[in-house]
């Protein structure tokens, strides 16, 4: 209640303008006492500012990878739900308050959302640990911390998106004036993977919202819970109804319908190269939507004999085992110069043996469970294939005999270029090491002249700048 006349007028004006509209909505939470707190987790679809059941009340189980138990049942979106969410996003874009508020007010809402995410950071990180097996301390800093920073960063962009005036021929009689004006495209479909559920969502959503678009988000089916908690926070932040919609469901149904939908104007996707290609095709065939794809990788790390070996071991470890190897920028292959190769491997194995594998909620855990069961199975197959093709399995390669989806941190040596594990990403905690002959530093030419052996590689040779030195 405003206690002075001045405050009352301010409040009235803000209300009349529709500002500060904290969304109210009844939420059927799943409550769970974990990590010395009570989690309140929405579990239904989020469409047009309300949590609702899916068509036909369809649901699926979301699983805790630490012990394989069911966390809760989550609504499973159907094609008709996609159509409802896209319609809500379209209406919010074309007719709602979102399109009418100033860019500065849009920024204010995004700042408020970032603040709310910060207030709920422990809860979000705990949900990420529960649903994705993310190590809690890492989730707090990376999965959630970087998501908050992303929203703050993009909130600052809202009122700095400008066009330009372009000098052209001023000849009479027209005295032409040419200018560009940047406008939002409309409804954006956001399809994300399971490795950093909240962070991947934030990277895409924050940019879309800052530019004034509305979004329909499809989280990976195996990790839906932080996306739904995020939806609740958008409501609390006062982001108008329909601007953000979240649809847990399968890629082949929900993701596909988003890619095909005539009212979706852009798709942002992170995931596998195979699905990315398919989405690009669907976007072209449906309505020539814009599409941005972040796909797979197999980044190499080259370690030369004159490196600081302690640092090289440390970098090698973190570049492979960070976030259980479920990391698109992981070093997919290590090349180690012959004369230090054996010592490098010895030290890596020593470090691997020190890694504390365990419950991601324990503060001293380094390495939690893999994200979900199918991924664990894929990692087992990957390693079996490496062994079959003749690579040397130095350590790991197996599921850890305990409940949940734990996989041993693994090291392979003697990996040759033709092998499957040399070419394909594991997306897990698997270090793939190949050796190269001493003195072959020319392969990574300081001059920028590459012998074509390792184009585009990163380099740990002391004489070289640390970066992609080859062409
Ligand atoms: P994908 O199988 O490609 O799944 C990614 C997302 O796409 C999921 O939400 C998935 O839904 C959905 N999807 C599946 N089929 C679809 C379709 N036909 N139309 C639209 N959406 C569809 O990848 P993944 O297994 O989750 O992630 C692992 C791979 O992603 C890794 O191998 C890695 O290469 C890549 N990745 C890359 C990056 C970056 S930044 N470049 C980051 C993370 C991951 P479901 O829920 O049904 O699976």
CSV table of N, CA, C and O in Angstrom, one decimal, residues 328-411:
chain,number,residue,atom,x,y,z
A,328,UNK,N,30.2,-29.5,-25.0
A,328,UNK,CA,30.4,-29.3,-26.5
A,328,UNK,C,31.8,-28.8,-26.8
A,328,UNK,O,32.3,-28.9,-27.9
A,329,UNK,N,32.5,-28.1,-25.8
A,329,UNK,CA,33.8,-27.6,-26.1
A,329,UNK,C,34.9,-28.5,-25.5
A,329,UNK,O,36.0,-28.1,-25.3
A,330,UNK,N,34.5,-29.7,-25.2
A,330,UNK,CA,35.5,-30.6,-24.6
A,330,UNK,C,36.6,-30.9,-25.6
A,330,UNK,O,36.4,-30.8,-26.8
A,331,UNK,N,37.8,-31.2,-25.1
A,331,UNK,CA,38.9,-31.6,-26.1
A,331,UNK,C,38.6,-33.0,-26.5
A,331,UNK,O,38.7,-34.0,-25.7
A,332,UNK,N,38.2,-33.2,-27.7
A,332,UNK,CA,37.8,-34.5,-28.2
A,332,UNK,C,38.9,-35.4,-28.5
A,332,UNK,O,38.8,-36.7,-28.5
A,333,UNK,N,40.1,-34.8,-28.7
A,333,UNK,CA,41.3,-35.6,-29.0
A,333,UNK,C,42.5,-34.9,-28.5
A,333,UNK,O,42.6,-33.6,-28.6
A,334,UNK,N,43.5,-35.6,-27.9
A,334,UNK,CA,44.7,-35.0,-27.4
A,334,UNK,C,45.9,-35.5,-28.2
A,334,UNK,O,45.9,-36.8,-28.4
A,335,UNK,N,46.8,-34.7,-28.7
A,335,UNK,CA,48.0,-35.1,-29.4
A,335,UNK,C,49.1,-34.7,-28.5
A,335,UNK,O,49.3,-33.6,-28.2
A,336,UNK,N,50.0,-35.7,-28.2
A,336,UNK,CA,51.0,-35.5,-27.2
A,336,UNK,C,52.4,-35.9,-27.9
A,336,UNK,O,52.5,-37.0,-28.5
A,337,UNK,N,53.4,-35.0,-27.8
A,337,UNK,CA,54.6,-35.2,-28.4
A,337,UNK,C,55.3,-36.5,-27.8
A,337,UNK,O,55.2,-36.6,-26.6
A,338,UNK,N,56.0,-37.2,-28.6
A,338,UNK,CA,56.5,-38.6,-28.2
A,338,UNK,C,57.3,-38.6,-26.9
A,338,UNK,O,57.0,-39.4,-26.0
A,339,UNK,N,58.2,-37.6,-26.8
A,339,UNK,CA,59.1,-37.7,-25.6
A,339,UNK,C,58.5,-37.5,-24.3
A,339,UNK,O,59.0,-37.9,-23.3
A,340,UNK,N,57.3,-36.8,-24.3
A,340,UNK,CA,56.6,-36.6,-23.0
A,340,UNK,C,55.4,-37.5,-22.9
A,340,UNK,O,54.7,-37.4,-21.9
A,341,UNK,N,55.1,-38.2,-23.9
A,341,UNK,CA,53.8,-38.9,-24.0
A,341,UNK,C,53.6,-39.8,-22.8
A,341,UNK,O,52.6,-39.7,-22.1
A,342,UNK,N,54.6,-40.7,-22.5
A,342,UNK,CA,54.4,-41.7,-21.4
A,342,UNK,C,54.2,-41.0,-20.0
A,342,UNK,O,53.4,-41.4,-19.2
A,343,UNK,N,55.0,-39.9,-19.8
A,343,UNK,CA,55.0,-39.2,-18.5
A,343,UNK,C,53.6,-38.5,-18.4
A,343,UNK,O,53.0,-38.5,-17.4
A,344,UNK,N,53.2,-37.9,-19.5
A,344,UNK,CA,51.9,-37.2,-19.5
A,344,UNK,C,50.8,-38.2,-19.2
A,344,UNK,O,49.9,-37.9,-18.3
A,345,UNK,N,50.8,-39.4,-19.8
A,345,UNK,CA,49.7,-40.4,-19.5
A,345,UNK,C,49.8,-40.8,-18.1
A,345,UNK,O,48.8,-40.9,-17.4
A,346,UNK,N,51.0,-41.1,-17.6
A,346,UNK,CA,51.2,-41.5,-16.2
A,346,UNK,C,50.6,-40.5,-15.2
A,346,UNK,O,49.8,-40.9,-14.3
A,347,UNK,N,50.8,-39.2,-15.5
A,347,UNK,CA,50.3,-38.2,-14.6
A,347,UNK,C,48.8,-38.0,-14.7
A,347,UNK,O,48.1,-37.8,-13.7
A,348,UNK,N,48.3,-38.2,-15.9
A,348,UNK,CA,46.9,-38.1,-16.1
A,348,UNK,C,46.1,-39.2,-15.3
A,348,UNK,O,45.2,-39.0,-14.6
A,349,UNK,N,46.7,-40.4,-15.5
A,349,UNK,CA,46.0,-41.6,-14.8
A,349,UNK,C,46.1,-41.3,-13.3
A,349,UNK,O,45.1,-41.6,-12.6
A,350,UNK,N,47.2,-40.8,-12.8
A,350,UNK,CA,47.3,-40.5,-11.4
A,350,UNK,C,46.2,-39.5,-10.9
A,350,UNK,O,45.6,-39.7,-9.9
A,351,UNK,N,46.0,-38.5,-11.8
A,351,UNK,CA,45.0,-37.5,-11.4
A,351,UNK,C,43.5,-38.1,-11.5
A,351,UNK,O,42.7,-37.8,-10.7
A,352,UNK,N,43.3,-38.9,-12.5
A,352,UNK,CA,42.0,-39.6,-12.7
A,352,UNK,C,41.7,-40.4,-11.4
A,352,UNK,O,40.6,-40.4,-11.0
A,353,UNK,N,42.7,-41.1,-10.9
A,353,UNK,CA,42.5,-41.9,-9.7
A,353,UNK,C,42.1,-41.1,-8.5
A,353,UNK,O,41.5,-41.6,-7.6
A,354,UNK,N,42.5,-39.8,-8.5
A,354,UNK,CA,42.2,-39.0,-7.4
A,354,UNK,C,40.8,-38.4,-7.5
A,354,UNK,O,40.3,-37.8,-6.5
A,355,UNK,N,40.2,-38.5,-8.6
A,355,UNK,CA,38.8,-37.8,-8.8
A,355,UNK,C,37.8,-38.5,-7.9
A,355,UNK,O,37.7,-39.7,-7.9
A,356,UNK,N,37.0,-37.7,-7.2
A,356,UNK,CA,36.0,-38.2,-6.3
A,356,UNK,C,34.7,-38.3,-7.1
A,356,UNK,O,34.1,-37.3,-7.5
A,357,UNK,N,34.3,-39.6,-7.4
A,357,UNK,CA,33.1,-39.9,-8.1
A,357,UNK,C,32.0,-40.1,-7.1
A,357,UNK,O,32.2,-40.8,-6.1
A,358,UNK,N,30.9,-39.5,-7.2
A,358,UNK,CA,29.8,-39.7,-6.2
A,358,UNK,C,28.6,-38.8,-6.4
A,358,UNK,O,28.3,-38.3,-7.5
A,359,UNK,N,27.8,-38.7,-5.4
A,359,UNK,CA,26.6,-38.0,-5.4
A,359,UNK,C,26.9,-36.5,-5.8
A,359,UNK,O,27.7,-35.8,-5.1
A,360,UNK,N,26.2,-36.0,-6.8
A,360,UNK,CA,26.5,-34.6,-7.3
A,360,UNK,C,26.2,-33.6,-6.2
A,360,UNK,O,26.7,-32.4,-6.3
A,361,UNK,N,25.4,-33.9,-5.2
A,361,UNK,CA,25.0,-32.9,-4.2
A,361,UNK,C,26.1,-32.9,-3.1
A,361,UNK,O,26.1,-31.9,-2.3
A,362,UNK,N,27.0,-33.8,-3.0
A,362,UNK,CA,28.1,-33.8,-2.0
A,362,UNK,C,29.1,-32.7,-2.4
A,362,UNK,O,29.5,-32.7,-3.6
A,363,UNK,N,29.5,-31.9,-1.5
A,363,UNK,CA,30.4,-30.8,-1.8
A,363,UNK,C,31.7,-31.2,-2.3
A,363,UNK,O,32.4,-30.4,-3.0
A,364,UNK,N,32.2,-32.4,-2.0
A,364,UNK,CA,33.5,-32.8,-2.4
A,364,UNK,C,33.5,-33.7,-3.7
A,364,UNK,O,34.5,-34.2,-4.1
A,365,UNK,N,32.4,-33.8,-4.3
A,365,UNK,CA,32.3,-34.6,-5.5
A,365,UNK,C,32.9,-33.9,-6.7
A,365,UNK,O,32.6,-32.7,-7.0
A,366,UNK,N,33.8,-34.6,-7.5
A,366,UNK,CA,34.3,-34.0,-8.7
A,366,UNK,C,33.5,-34.5,-9.9
A,366,UNK,O,33.4,-33.8,-10.9
A,367,UNK,N,32.9,-35.7,-9.8
A,367,UNK,CA,32.4,-36.3,-11.0
A,367,UNK,C,31.1,-37.0,-10.7
A,367,UNK,O,31.1,-38.0,-9.9
A,368,UNK,N,30.0,-36.5,-11.3
A,368,UNK,CA,28.7,-37.1,-10.9
A,368,UNK,C,28.3,-38.2,-12.0
A,368,UNK,O,29.1,-38.6,-12.8
A,369,UNK,N,27.0,-38.6,-11.9
A,369,UNK,CA,26.5,-39.6,-12.9
A,369,UNK,C,26.4,-39.0,-14.3
A,369,UNK,O,26.2,-37.8,-14.4
A,370,UNK,N,26.4,-39.8,-15.3
A,370,UNK,CA,26.1,-39.3,-16.6
A,370,UNK,C,24.6,-38.9,-16.7
A,370,UNK,O,23.9,-39.4,-15.8
A,371,UNK,N,24.3,-38.1,-17.6
A,371,UNK,CA,23.0,-37.5,-17.6
A,371,UNK,C,21.8,-38.4,-17.6
A,371,UNK,O,20.8,-38.2,-16.9
A,372,UNK,N,21.8,-39.5,-18.4
A,372,UNK,CA,20.7,-40.4,-18.5
A,372,UNK,C,21.2,-41.7,-19.0
A,372,UNK,O,22.3,-41.9,-19.4
A,373,UNK,N,20.3,-42.7,-18.8
A,373,UNK,CA,20.7,-44.1,-19.1
A,373,UNK,C,21.1,-44.4,-20.5
A,373,UNK,O,22.2,-45.0,-20.7
A,374,UNK,N,20.4,-43.8,-21.5
A,374,UNK,CA,20.8,-44.1,-22.9
A,374,UNK,C,22.2,-43.5,-23.2
A,374,UNK,O,22.9,-44.1,-23.9
A,375,UNK,N,22.5,-42.4,-22.6
A,375,UNK,CA,23.8,-41.8,-22.8
A,375,UNK,C,24.9,-42.8,-22.2
A,375,UNK,O,25.9,-43.0,-22.8
A,376,UNK,N,24.6,-43.3,-21.0
A,376,UNK,CA,25.6,-44.2,-20.4
A,376,UNK,C,25.8,-45.4,-21.3
A,376,UNK,O,27.0,-45.8,-21.5
A,377,UNK,N,24.7,-45.9,-21.9
A,377,UNK,CA,24.9,-47.1,-22.8
A,377,UNK,C,25.7,-46.7,-24.0
A,377,UNK,O,26.5,-47.5,-24.5
A,378,UNK,N,25.5,-45.5,-24.5
A,378,UNK,CA,26.3,-45.1,-25.7
A,378,UNK,C,27.8,-45.0,-25.4
A,378,UNK,O,28.6,-45.3,-26.2
A,379,UNK,N,28.1,-44.5,-24.2
A,379,UNK,CA,29.5,-44.4,-23.8
A,379,UNK,C,30.1,-45.8,-23.7
A,379,UNK,O,31.3,-46.0,-24.1
A,380,UNK,N,29.4,-46.8,-23.2
A,380,UNK,CA,29.9,-48.1,-23.1
A,380,UNK,C,30.2,-48.7,-24.5
A,380,UNK,O,31.3,-49.2,-24.7
A,381,UNK,N,29.3,-48.5,-25.4
A,381,UNK,CA,29.5,-48.9,-26.8
A,381,UNK,C,30.7,-48.2,-27.4
A,381,UNK,O,31.5,-48.9,-28.1
A,382,UNK,N,30.8,-46.9,-27.1
A,382,UNK,CA,31.9,-46.1,-27.7
A,382,UNK,C,33.2,-46.7,-27.3
A,382,UNK,O,34.1,-46.9,-28.1
A,383,UNK,N,33.4,-47.0,-26.0
A,383,UNK,CA,34.6,-47.6,-25.5
A,383,UNK,C,34.9,-49.0,-26.0
A,383,UNK,O,36.0,-49.3,-26.3
A,384,UNK,N,33.8,-49.8,-26.1
A,384,UNK,CA,34.0,-51.1,-26.6
A,384,UNK,C,34.5,-51.1,-28.1
A,384,UNK,O,35.4,-51.8,-28.5
A,385,UNK,N,34.0,-50.1,-28.8
A,385,UNK,CA,34.5,-49.9,-30.2
A,385,UNK,C,35.9,-49.5,-30.3
A,385,UNK,O,36.7,-50.0,-31.1
A,386,UNK,N,36.3,-48.6,-29.3
A,386,UNK,CA,37.7,-48.2,-29.3
A,386,UNK,C,38.7,-49.4,-29.0
A,386,UNK,O,39.7,-49.6,-29.7
A,387,UNK,N,38.3,-50.3,-28.1
A,387,UNK,CA,39.1,-51.4,-27.8
A,387,UNK,C,39.1,-52.4,-29.0
A,387,UNK,O,40.2,-52.9,-29.4
A,388,UNK,N,38.0,-52.6,-29.6
A,388,UNK,CA,37.9,-53.5,-30.8
A,388,UNK,C,38.8,-53.0,-31.9
A,388,UNK,O,39.4,-53.8,-32.6
A,389,UNK,N,38.9,-51.7,-32.1
A,389,UNK,CA,39.7,-51.2,-33.2
A,389,UNK,C,41.1,-51.1,-32.9
A,389,UNK,O,41.9,-50.6,-33.7
A,390,UNK,N,41.5,-51.5,-31.6
A,390,UNK,CA,42.9,-51.6,-31.3
A,390,UNK,C,43.5,-50.5,-30.5
A,390,UNK,O,44.8,-50.4,-30.3
A,391,UNK,N,42.7,-49.5,-30.0
A,391,UNK,CA,43.3,-48.5,-29.1
A,391,UNK,C,43.5,-49.1,-27.8
A,391,UNK,O,42.9,-50.2,-27.4
A,392,UNK,N,44.5,-48.5,-27.0
A,392,UNK,CA,44.8,-49.1,-25.7
A,392,UNK,C,44.0,-48.4,-24.6
A,392,UNK,O,44.0,-47.2,-24.4
A,393,UNK,N,43.2,-49.2,-23.9
A,393,UNK,CA,42.3,-48.7,-22.8
A,393,UNK,C,43.2,-48.7,-21.6
A,393,UNK,O,43.5,-49.7,-21.0
A,394,UNK,N,43.7,-47.5,-21.2
A,394,UNK,CA,44.6,-47.4,-20.0
A,394,UNK,C,43.8,-47.5,-18.7
A,394,UNK,O,44.3,-48.1,-17.8
A,395,UNK,N,42.7,-46.8,-18.6
A,395,UNK,CA,41.9,-46.9,-17.4
A,395,UNK,C,40.4,-46.6,-17.8
A,395,UNK,O,40.1,-45.9,-18.8
A,396,UNK,N,39.5,-47.1,-17.0
A,396,UNK,CA,38.1,-46.8,-17.1
A,396,UNK,C,37.4,-47.7,-18.2
A,396,UNK,O,37.8,-48.8,-18.4
A,397,UNK,N,36.4,-47.1,-18.8
A,397,UNK,CA,35.7,-47.8,-19.9
A,397,UNK,C,34.5,-48.6,-19.5
A,397,UNK,O,33.8,-49.2,-20.3
A,398,UNK,N,34.2,-48.5,-18.2
A,398,UNK,CA,33.0,-49.3,-17.7
A,398,UNK,C,32.1,-48.5,-16.9
A,398,UNK,O,32.5,-47.5,-16.3
A,399,UNK,N,30.9,-49.0,-16.7
A,399,UNK,CA,29.9,-48.4,-15.8
A,399,UNK,C,30.4,-48.7,-14.4
A,399,UNK,O,31.1,-49.8,-14.1
A,400,UNK,N,30.2,-47.8,-13.5
A,400,UNK,CA,30.6,-48.0,-12.1
A,400,UNK,C,29.6,-48.9,-11.4
A,400,UNK,O,28.4,-48.5,-11.4
A,401,UNK,N,29.9,-50.0,-10.7
A,401,UNK,CA,28.9,-50.8,-10.1
A,401,UNK,C,28.3,-50.2,-8.8
A,401,UNK,O,28.8,-50.4,-7.7
A,402,UNK,N,27.4,-49.3,-9.0
A,402,UNK,CA,26.6,-48.7,-8.0
A,402,UNK,C,25.3,-48.2,-8.6
A,402,UNK,O,25.2,-48.2,-9.8
A,403,UNK,N,24.3,-47.9,-7.8
A,403,UNK,CA,23.0,-47.5,-8.5
A,403,UNK,C,23.3,-46.2,-9.3
A,403,UNK,O,24.2,-45.5,-9.0
A,404,UNK,N,22.4,-45.9,-10.2
A,404,UNK,CA,22.6,-44.7,-11.0
A,404,UNK,C,23.4,-45.0,-12.3
A,404,UNK,O,23.8,-46.1,-12.6
A,405,UNK,N,23.7,-43.9,-13.0
A,405,UNK,CA,24.3,-43.9,-14.3
A,405,UNK,C,25.8,-43.5,-14.3
A,405,UNK,O,26.1,-42.6,-15.1
A,406,UNK,N,26.6,-44.0,-13.4
A,406,UNK,CA,28.0,-43.6,-13.3
A,406,UNK,C,28.9,-44.3,-14.2
A,406,UNK,O,28.8,-45.5,-14.4
A,407,UNK,N,29.8,-43.6,-14.8
A,407,UNK,CA,30.7,-44.1,-15.8
A,407,UNK,C,32.1,-43.8,-15.4
A,407,UNK,O,32.4,-42.6,-14.9
A,408,UNK,N,33.0,-44.7,-15.5
A,408,UNK,CA,34.4,-44.4,-15.0
A,408,UNK,C,35.1,-43.4,-15.9
A,408,UNK,O,35.0,-43.5,-17.2
A,409,UNK,N,35.8,-42.4,-15.3
A,409,UNK,CA,36.6,-41.6,-16.2
A,409,UNK,C,37.6,-42.4,-16.9
A,409,UNK,O,38.3,-43.3,-16.3
A,410,UNK,N,37.7,-42.2,-18.2
A,410,UNK,CA,38.4,-43.2,-19.1
A,410,UNK,C,39.5,-42.5,-19.9
A,410,UNK,O,39.4,-41.4,-20.3
A,411,UNK,N,40.6,-43.3,-20.1
A,411,UNK,CA,41.7,-42.8,-20.9
A,411,UNK,C,42.1,-43.9,-21.9
A,411,UNK,O,42.3,-45.0,-21.6
